[in-house]
Coordinates of N, CA and C in Angstrom, one line a residue:
M1 N 137.9 -128.3 -181.8 CA 137.6 -129.0 -183.0 C 136.0 -129.0 -183.2
S2 N 135.7 -129.0 -184.5 CA 134.2 -128.9 -184.8 C 133.7 -130.4 -184.8
S3 N 132.4 -130.5 -185.0 CA 131.8 -131.8 -185.0 C 131.1 -132.0 -186.4
I4 N 131.1 -133.2 -186.9 CA 130.4 -133.5 -188.1 C 128.9 -133.5 -187.6
A5 N 128.1 -132.6 -188.2 CA 126.8 -132.3 -187.7 C 126.0 -133.4 -186.9
A6 N 125.4 -134.3 -187.6 CA 124.5 -135.3 -186.9 C 125.3 -136.3 -186.1
L7 N 126.5 -136.6 -186.5 CA 127.3 -137.7 -185.9 C 128.1 -137.3 -184.7
N8 N 128.3 -136.0 -184.5 CA 129.1 -135.5 -183.4 C 130.5 -136.2 -183.3
I9 N 131.1 -136.3 -184.5 CA 132.4 -136.9 -184.6 C 133.4 -135.7 -184.7
P10 N 134.4 -135.6 -183.9 CA 135.3 -134.5 -184.1 C 136.0 -134.5 -185.4
E11 N 136.0 -133.3 -186.0 CA 136.7 -133.1 -187.3 C 138.1 -132.9 -187.1
S12 N 138.9 -133.6 -187.9 CA 140.4 -133.5 -187.7 C 141.0 -132.6 -188.7
Y13 N 141.7 -131.6 -188.2 CA 142.5 -130.8 -189.1 C 143.9 -131.3 -189.1
F14 N 144.8 -130.6 -189.8 CA 146.2 -131.1 -190.0 C 147.1 -130.6 -188.9
S15 N 146.8 -129.5 -188.3 CA 147.7 -128.9 -187.2 C 147.1 -129.2 -185.9
R16 N 148.0 -129.3 -184.9 CA 147.6 -129.5 -183.5 C 146.9 -128.2 -183.0
T17 N 147.5 -127.0 -183.4 CA 146.9 -125.8 -182.9 C 146.5 -124.9 -184.1
L18 N 145.2 -125.0 -184.4 CA 144.7 -124.2 -185.5 C 143.9 -123.0 -184.9
P19 N 144.3 -121.8 -185.4 CA 143.6 -120.6 -184.9 C 142.1 -120.7 -185.1
E20 N 141.3 -120.3 -184.1 CA 139.9 -120.5 -184.1 C 139.2 -119.8 -185.3
E21 N 139.7 -118.7 -185.7 CA 139.2 -118.0 -186.9 C 139.4 -118.8 -188.1
V22 N 140.5 -119.4 -188.3 CA 140.8 -120.3 -189.4 C 139.9 -121.5 -189.4
Q23 N 139.7 -122.1 -188.3 CA 138.9 -123.2 -188.1 C 137.4 -122.9 -188.5
T24 N 137.0 -121.7 -188.1 CA 135.7 -121.2 -188.5 C 135.5 -121.1 -190.0
V25 N 136.5 -120.5 -190.7 CA 136.5 -120.4 -192.1 C 136.5 -121.7 -192.8
L26 N 137.3 -122.7 -192.4 CA 137.4 -124.0 -193.0 C 136.1 -124.7 -192.7
D27 N 135.5 -124.6 -191.5 CA 134.2 -125.3 -191.3 C 133.1 -124.7 -192.1
G28 N 133.2 -123.4 -192.3 CA 132.1 -122.7 -193.1 C 132.1 -123.0 -194.6
I29 N 133.2 -123.4 -195.1 CA 133.2 -123.7 -196.6 C 133.2 -125.2 -196.9
R30 N 133.1 -126.0 -195.9 CA 133.2 -127.5 -196.1 C 132.2 -127.9 -197.2
Y31 N 131.0 -127.4 -197.3 CA 130.0 -127.9 -198.3 C 129.7 -126.8 -199.3
A32 N 130.5 -125.8 -199.4 CA 130.3 -124.7 -200.2 C 130.5 -125.0 -201.7
H33 N 129.9 -124.3 -202.6 CA 130.1 -124.4 -204.0 C 131.6 -124.2 -204.3
P34 N 132.2 -124.9 -205.3 CA 133.6 -124.8 -205.6 C 134.2 -123.4 -205.8
E35 N 133.4 -122.5 -206.5 CA 133.9 -121.2 -206.7 C 134.0 -120.4 -205.3
V36 N 133.0 -120.6 -204.5 CA 133.0 -120.0 -203.2 C 134.1 -120.5 -202.3
K37 N 134.3 -121.9 -202.3 CA 135.4 -122.5 -201.6 C 136.7 -122.0 -202.0
E38 N 137.0 -122.0 -203.3 CA 138.3 -121.5 -203.8 C 138.6 -120.1 -203.3
A39 N 137.6 -119.2 -203.5 CA 137.7 -117.8 -203.2 C 138.0 -117.6 -201.7
A40 N 137.3 -118.4 -200.8 CA 137.5 -118.3 -199.4 C 138.9 -118.8 -199.0
L41 N 139.3 -119.9 -199.6 CA 140.7 -120.4 -199.3 C 141.8 -119.5 -199.7
I42 N 141.6 -118.9 -200.9 CA 142.6 -117.9 -201.3 C 142.6 -116.7 -200.4
S43 N 141.4 -116.2 -200.0 CA 141.3 -115.1 -199.1 C 141.9 -115.4 -197.8
A44 N 141.7 -116.6 -197.3 CA 142.2 -117.1 -196.0 C 143.8 -117.2 -196.1
L45 N 144.3 -117.6 -197.2 CA 145.7 -117.7 -197.4 C 146.4 -116.4 -197.4
K46 N 145.7 -115.4 -197.9 CA 146.3 -114.0 -197.9 C 146.2 -113.5 -196.5
R47 N 145.2 -113.8 -195.7 CA 145.1 -113.3 -194.4 C 146.0 -114.0 -193.4
W48 N 146.1 -115.4 -193.6 CA 146.9 -116.2 -192.7 C 148.0 -117.0 -193.5
P49 N 148.9 -116.4 -194.1 CA 149.9 -117.1 -195.0 C 150.7 -118.1 -194.3
E50 N 150.9 -118.1 -193.0 CA 151.7 -119.0 -192.2 C 150.9 -120.2 -191.7
V51 N 149.6 -120.3 -192.0 CA 148.8 -121.4 -191.5 C 148.9 -122.5 -192.5
L52 N 149.5 -123.6 -192.2 CA 149.8 -124.7 -193.1 C 148.5 -125.4 -193.5
D53 N 147.5 -125.4 -192.6 CA 146.2 -126.1 -192.9 C 145.5 -125.5 -194.2
I54 N 145.7 -124.2 -194.3 CA 145.1 -123.5 -195.5 C 145.8 -123.9 -196.7
H55 N 147.1 -124.0 -196.7 CA 147.9 -124.5 -197.9 C 147.4 -125.9 -198.3
I56 N 147.3 -126.7 -197.3 CA 147.0 -128.1 -197.5 C 145.5 -128.2 -198.1
S57 N 144.6 -127.5 -197.5 CA 143.2 -127.4 -197.9 C 143.1 -127.0 -199.4
L58 N 144.0 -126.0 -199.7 CA 143.9 -125.5 -201.1 C 144.4 -126.5 -202.1
Y59 N 145.5 -127.2 -201.8 CA 146.0 -128.2 -202.8 C 145.0 -129.4 -202.9
K60 N 144.4 -129.7 -201.8 CA 143.4 -130.8 -201.8 C 142.2 -130.4 -202.6
F61 N 141.8 -129.1 -202.5 CA 140.7 -128.6 -203.2 C 141.0 -128.7 -204.7
Y62 N 142.2 -128.2 -205.1 CA 142.5 -128.2 -206.6 C 142.6 -129.7 -207.1
F63 N 143.1 -130.6 -206.3 CA 143.2 -132.0 -206.7 C 141.8 -132.5 -206.9
R64 N 140.9 -132.3 -206.0 CA 139.6 -132.8 -206.1 C 138.8 -132.3 -207.3
C65 N 139.2 -131.1 -207.7 CA 138.6 -130.4 -208.9 C 139.3 -130.9 -210.2
G66 N 140.4 -131.7 -210.1 CA 141.1 -132.1 -211.3 C 142.0 -131.0 -211.8
R67 N 142.3 -130.1 -211.0 CA 143.2 -129.0 -211.4 C 144.6 -129.3 -210.9
Y68 N 145.2 -130.3 -211.6 CA 146.5 -130.9 -211.1 C 147.7 -130.0 -211.1
A69 N 147.8 -129.1 -212.1 CA 148.9 -128.2 -212.1 C 148.8 -127.2 -210.9
E70 N 147.6 -126.7 -210.6 CA 147.5 -125.9 -209.4 C 147.7 -126.7 -208.1
A71 N 147.2 -127.9 -208.1 CA 147.4 -128.7 -207.0 C 148.9 -129.0 -206.7
E72 N 149.7 -129.2 -207.8 CA 151.1 -129.4 -207.6 C 151.8 -128.1 -207.1
W73 N 151.4 -127.0 -207.6 CA 151.9 -125.7 -207.1 C 151.6 -125.6 -205.6
G74 N 150.4 -125.9 -205.3 CA 149.9 -125.8 -203.9 C 150.7 -126.8 -203.0
A75 N 151.0 -128.0 -203.5 CA 151.7 -128.9 -202.7 C 153.2 -128.4 -202.4
W76 N 153.8 -127.8 -203.5 CA 155.1 -127.2 -203.3 C 155.1 -126.1 -202.2
K77 N 154.0 -125.3 -202.3 CA 153.9 -124.2 -201.3 C 153.8 -124.8 -199.9
A78 N 153.0 -125.9 -199.7 CA 152.8 -126.5 -198.4 C 154.1 -127.1 -198.0
L79 N 154.8 -127.8 -198.9 CA 156.1 -128.4 -198.5 C 157.1 -127.3 -198.0
S80 N 157.1 -126.2 -198.7 CA 158.0 -125.1 -198.3 C 157.6 -124.6 -196.9
M81 N 156.3 -124.4 -196.7 CA 155.9 -123.9 -195.4 C 156.1 -124.9 -194.3
A82 N 155.8 -126.1 -194.5 CA 156.0 -127.2 -193.5 C 157.5 -127.3 -193.2
A83 N 158.4 -127.2 -194.2 CA 159.8 -127.3 -194.0 C 160.3 -126.2 -193.1
R84 N 159.8 -125.0 -193.4 CA 160.2 -123.8 -192.6 C 159.8 -124.0 -191.2
Q85 N 158.6 -124.4 -191.0 CA 158.0 -124.5 -189.6 C 158.7 -125.7 -188.9
A86 N 159.1 -126.7 -189.6 CA 159.8 -127.9 -188.9 C 161.3 -127.6 -188.8
G87 N 161.8 -126.6 -189.4 CA 163.3 -126.3 -189.3 C 164.1 -127.3 -190.1
I88 N 163.6 -127.7 -191.2 CA 164.3 -128.7 -192.1 C 164.4 -128.1 -193.5
S89 N 165.3 -128.7 -194.3 CA 165.5 -128.2 -195.7 C 164.2 -128.3 -196.5
H90 N 163.9 -127.3 -197.3 CA 162.7 -127.3 -198.2 C 162.9 -128.3 -199.4
N91 N 164.2 -128.6 -199.6 CA 164.6 -129.5 -200.7 C 164.5 -131.0 -200.2
Y92 N 163.4 -131.6 -200.5 CA 163.2 -133.0 -200.0 C 164.3 -133.9 -200.3
R93 N 165.0 -133.7 -201.4 CA 166.1 -134.6 -201.8 C 167.3 -134.6 -200.8
R94 N 167.4 -133.5 -200.0 CA 168.5 -133.4 -199.0 C 168.1 -134.0 -197.7
L95 N 166.9 -134.4 -197.5 CA 166.4 -134.9 -196.2 C 166.7 -136.4 -196.1
H96 N 166.8 -136.9 -194.8 CA 166.9 -138.3 -194.6 C 166.1 -138.6 -193.3
V97 N 166.0 -139.9 -193.0 CA 165.2 -140.4 -191.9 C 165.5 -139.7 -190.6
H98 N 166.8 -139.3 -190.4 CA 167.2 -138.7 -189.1 C 167.2 -137.1 -189.2
S99 N 166.7 -136.5 -190.2 CA 166.6 -135.1 -190.3 C 165.8 -134.4 -189.2
T100 N 164.8 -135.1 -188.8 CA 163.9 -134.6 -187.8 C 163.0 -135.8 -187.3
D101 N 162.2 -135.6 -186.3 CA 161.2 -136.6 -185.8 C 160.0 -136.5 -186.7
W102 N 159.9 -137.5 -187.6 CA 158.8 -137.5 -188.6 C 157.5 -138.1 -188.0
S103 N 157.6 -138.7 -186.8 CA 156.5 -139.5 -186.3 C 155.4 -138.8 -185.5
T104 N 155.6 -137.5 -185.1 CA 154.7 -136.8 -184.3 C 153.5 -136.3 -185.2
A105 N 152.3 -136.9 -184.9 CA 151.1 -136.5 -185.6 C 150.8 -135.0 -185.5
N106 N 150.3 -134.4 -186.5 CA 149.8 -133.0 -186.4 C 150.9 -132.0 -186.3
E107 N 152.2 -132.3 -186.5 CA 153.3 -131.4 -186.5 C 153.8 -131.1 -187.9
P108 N 154.5 -130.0 -188.1 CA 154.9 -129.6 -189.4 C 155.7 -130.7 -190.2
A109 N 156.6 -131.4 -189.5 CA 157.4 -132.5 -190.2 C 156.5 -133.6 -190.7
R110 N 155.5 -133.9 -190.0 CA 154.5 -135.0 -190.4 C 153.7 -134.4 -191.6
Q111 N 153.3 -133.1 -191.5 CA 152.6 -132.5 -192.6 C 153.5 -132.4 -193.8
F112 N 154.8 -132.3 -193.7 CA 155.7 -132.3 -194.8 C 155.6 -133.7 -195.5
L113 N 155.5 -134.7 -194.7 CA 155.4 -136.1 -195.3 C 154.1 -136.2 -196.1
F114 N 153.0 -135.8 -195.5 CA 151.7 -135.9 -196.2 C 151.7 -135.0 -197.4
S115 N 152.3 -133.9 -197.4 CA 152.4 -133.1 -198.6 C 153.3 -133.7 -199.7
L116 N 154.4 -134.4 -199.2 CA 155.3 -135.1 -200.2 C 154.5 -136.2 -200.8
K117 N 153.7 -136.9 -200.0 CA 152.8 -137.9 -200.6 C 151.9 -137.3 -201.6
A118 N 151.3 -136.2 -201.3 CA 150.4 -135.5 -202.2 C 151.1 -135.1 -203.5
L119 N 152.3 -134.6 -203.4 CA 153.0 -134.3 -204.6 C 153.2 -135.5 -205.5
G120 N 153.6 -136.6 -204.9 CA 153.8 -137.9 -205.6 C 152.5 -138.3 -206.3
V121 N 151.4 -138.2 -205.6 CA 150.1 -138.6 -206.2 C 149.7 -137.7 -207.3
I122 N 149.9 -136.4 -207.1 CA 149.5 -135.4 -208.1 C 150.4 -135.7 -209.4
R123 N 151.6 -136.0 -209.2 CA 152.5 -136.2 -210.4 C 152.0 -137.5 -211.1
L124 N 151.6 -138.5 -210.3 CA 151.0 -139.7 -210.9 C 149.8 -139.3 -211.8
R125 N 148.9 -138.5 -211.3 CA 147.7 -138.1 -212.0 C 148.1 -137.2 -213.3
R126 N 149.2 -136.5 -213.2 CA 149.7 -135.7 -214.3 C 150.5 -136.6 -215.3
Q127 N 150.7 -137.8 -215.0 CA 151.4 -138.8 -215.8 C 152.9 -138.4 -215.9
K128 N 153.4 -137.9 -214.8 CA 154.8 -137.6 -214.7 C 155.4 -138.7 -213.8
L129 N 155.5 -139.9 -214.4 CA 155.8 -141.1 -213.7 C 157.1 -141.1 -213.0
A130 N 158.2 -140.7 -213.8 CA 159.5 -140.7 -213.2 C 159.6 -139.7 -212.0
D131 N 159.0 -138.6 -212.2 CA 159.0 -137.6 -211.1 C 158.2 -138.1 -209.9
A132 N 157.1 -138.7 -210.2 CA 156.3 -139.3 -209.1 C 157.1 -140.4 -208.3
Q133 N 157.8 -141.2 -209.1 CA 158.6 -142.3 -208.5 C 159.7 -141.7 -207.6
R134 N 160.3 -140.7 -208.1 CA 161.4 -140.0 -207.3 C 160.9 -139.5 -205.9
V135 N 159.7 -138.8 -206.0 CA 159.1 -138.3 -204.8 C 158.7 -139.4 -203.9
L136 N 158.0 -140.4 -204.4 CA 157.5 -141.4 -203.6 C 158.7 -142.3 -203.0
T137 N 159.7 -142.5 -203.7 CA 160.9 -143.2 -203.2 C 161.5 -142.5 -202.0
K138 N 161.6 -141.1 -202.1 CA 162.1 -140.4 -201.0 C 161.1 -140.5 -199.8
L139 N 159.8 -140.4 -200.1 CA 158.8 -140.5 -199.0 C 159.0 -141.9 -198.3
M140 N 159.2 -142.9 -199.0 CA 159.4 -144.3 -198.4 C 160.7 -144.3 -197.6
E141 N 161.7 -143.6 -198.0 CA 162.9 -143.5 -197.2 C 162.7 -142.7 -195.9
L142 N 161.9 -141.6 -196.0 CA 161.7 -140.8 -194.8 C 160.6 -141.5 -193.9
D143 N 159.8 -142.3 -194.4 CA 158.7 -142.9 -193.7 C 158.7 -144.4 -193.9
P144 N 159.8 -145.1 -193.5 CA 160.0 -146.5 -193.8 C 158.8 -147.4 -193.3
N145 N 158.1 -147.0 -192.3 CA 157.0 -147.8 -191.8 C 155.7 -147.5 -192.5
D146 N 155.7 -146.6 -193.5 CA 154.6 -146.2 -194.3 C 153.4 -145.7 -193.4
E147 N 153.7 -144.9 -192.5 CA 152.7 -144.3 -191.6 C 151.8 -143.3 -192.3
V148 N 152.3 -142.7 -193.3 CA 151.4 -141.7 -194.0 C 150.7 -142.3 -195.3
G149 N 151.0 -143.6 -195.5 CA 150.3 -144.3 -196.6 C 150.8 -144.0 -198.0
G150 N 152.0 -143.8 -198.2 CA 152.6 -143.6 -199.5 C 152.9 -144.9 -200.3
G151 N 153.0 -146.0 -199.5 CA 153.5 -147.2 -200.1 C 152.7 -147.7 -201.3
S152 N 151.4 -147.6 -201.2 CA 150.5 -148.1 -202.3 C 150.8 -147.3 -203.6
Y153 N 150.9 -146.0 -203.4 CA 151.2 -145.1 -204.5 C 152.6 -145.3 -205.1
F154 N 153.5 -145.6 -204.3 CA 154.9 -146.0 -204.7 C 154.8 -147.3 -205.6
Q155 N 154.0 -148.3 -205.2 CA 153.9 -149.5 -205.9 C 153.2 -149.2 -207.3
I156 N 152.2 -148.3 -207.3 CA 151.5 -148.0 -208.5 C 152.5 -147.4 -209.5
A157 N 153.3 -146.4 -209.0 CA 154.3 -145.8 -209.9 C 155.3 -146.8 -210.4
E158 N 155.8 -147.7 -209.6 CA 156.7 -148.7 -210.0 C 156.1 -149.6 -211.1
K159 N 154.8 -150.0 -210.9 CA 154.2 -150.9 -211.9 C 153.9 -150.2 -213.2
L160 N 153.5 -148.9 -213.1 CA 153.3 -148.2 -214.4 C 154.5 -148.0 -215.1
I161 N 155.6 -147.7 -214.5 CA 156.9 -147.6 -215.1 C 157.4 -148.9 -215.7
A162 N 157.2 -150.0 -215.0 CA 157.5 -151.3 -215.5 C 156.7 -151.7 -216.8
V163 N 155.4 -151.4 -216.7 CA 154.6 -151.7 -217.9 C 155.0 -150.9 -219.1
L164 N 155.2 -149.6 -218.9 CA 155.6 -148.7 -220.0 C 157.0 -149.2 -220.5
S165 N 157.8 -149.6 -219.7 CA 159.2 -150.1 -220.1 C 159.0 -151.3 -221.0
E166 N 158.1 -152.2 -220.6 CA 157.9 -153.4 -221.3 C 157.3 -153.1 -222.7
M167 N 156.4 -152.1 -222.8 CA 155.8 -151.7 -224.0 C 156.8 -151.1 -225.0
D168 N 157.9 -150.5 -224.4 CA 158.9 -149.9 -225.3 C 159.8 -151.0 -225.9
D169 N 159.9 -152.1 -225.2 CA 160.8 -153.2 -225.7 C 160.3 -153.9 -226.9

């Protein structure tokens, strides 16, 4: 793991085993200009298409830039990759709390949950409230103790839908 320069705090990545070359690329673009960062992430994704951390970094990048359609596409790609690596269905609707061990940090199943949360948040930002609610409802089913922090976003989706419903009445 790398360190945050002056503080010597270990930098946390998403996977337990991140190839050193990938870690070097991700460390190197941390403070890069957005165009440089995007190009490096896309190049890294072409070079290491099976590394989930790159998929996650790319959708997070797009989200931070307000490029929500691309972030949603990236979240779907990360979900598909995480599902394949975890040996679970890529269709989140078919999953249940006993589909796999969701609790192990830094493992593909857990990264699936984080990416599912990201998909829900992205859909909230895109004002796809019903879609966000469906995703976040499934997340809460798979993560009933709210270990990945989707509960607050679920509540936001519920409240927005309720407010809009009241406005329609």
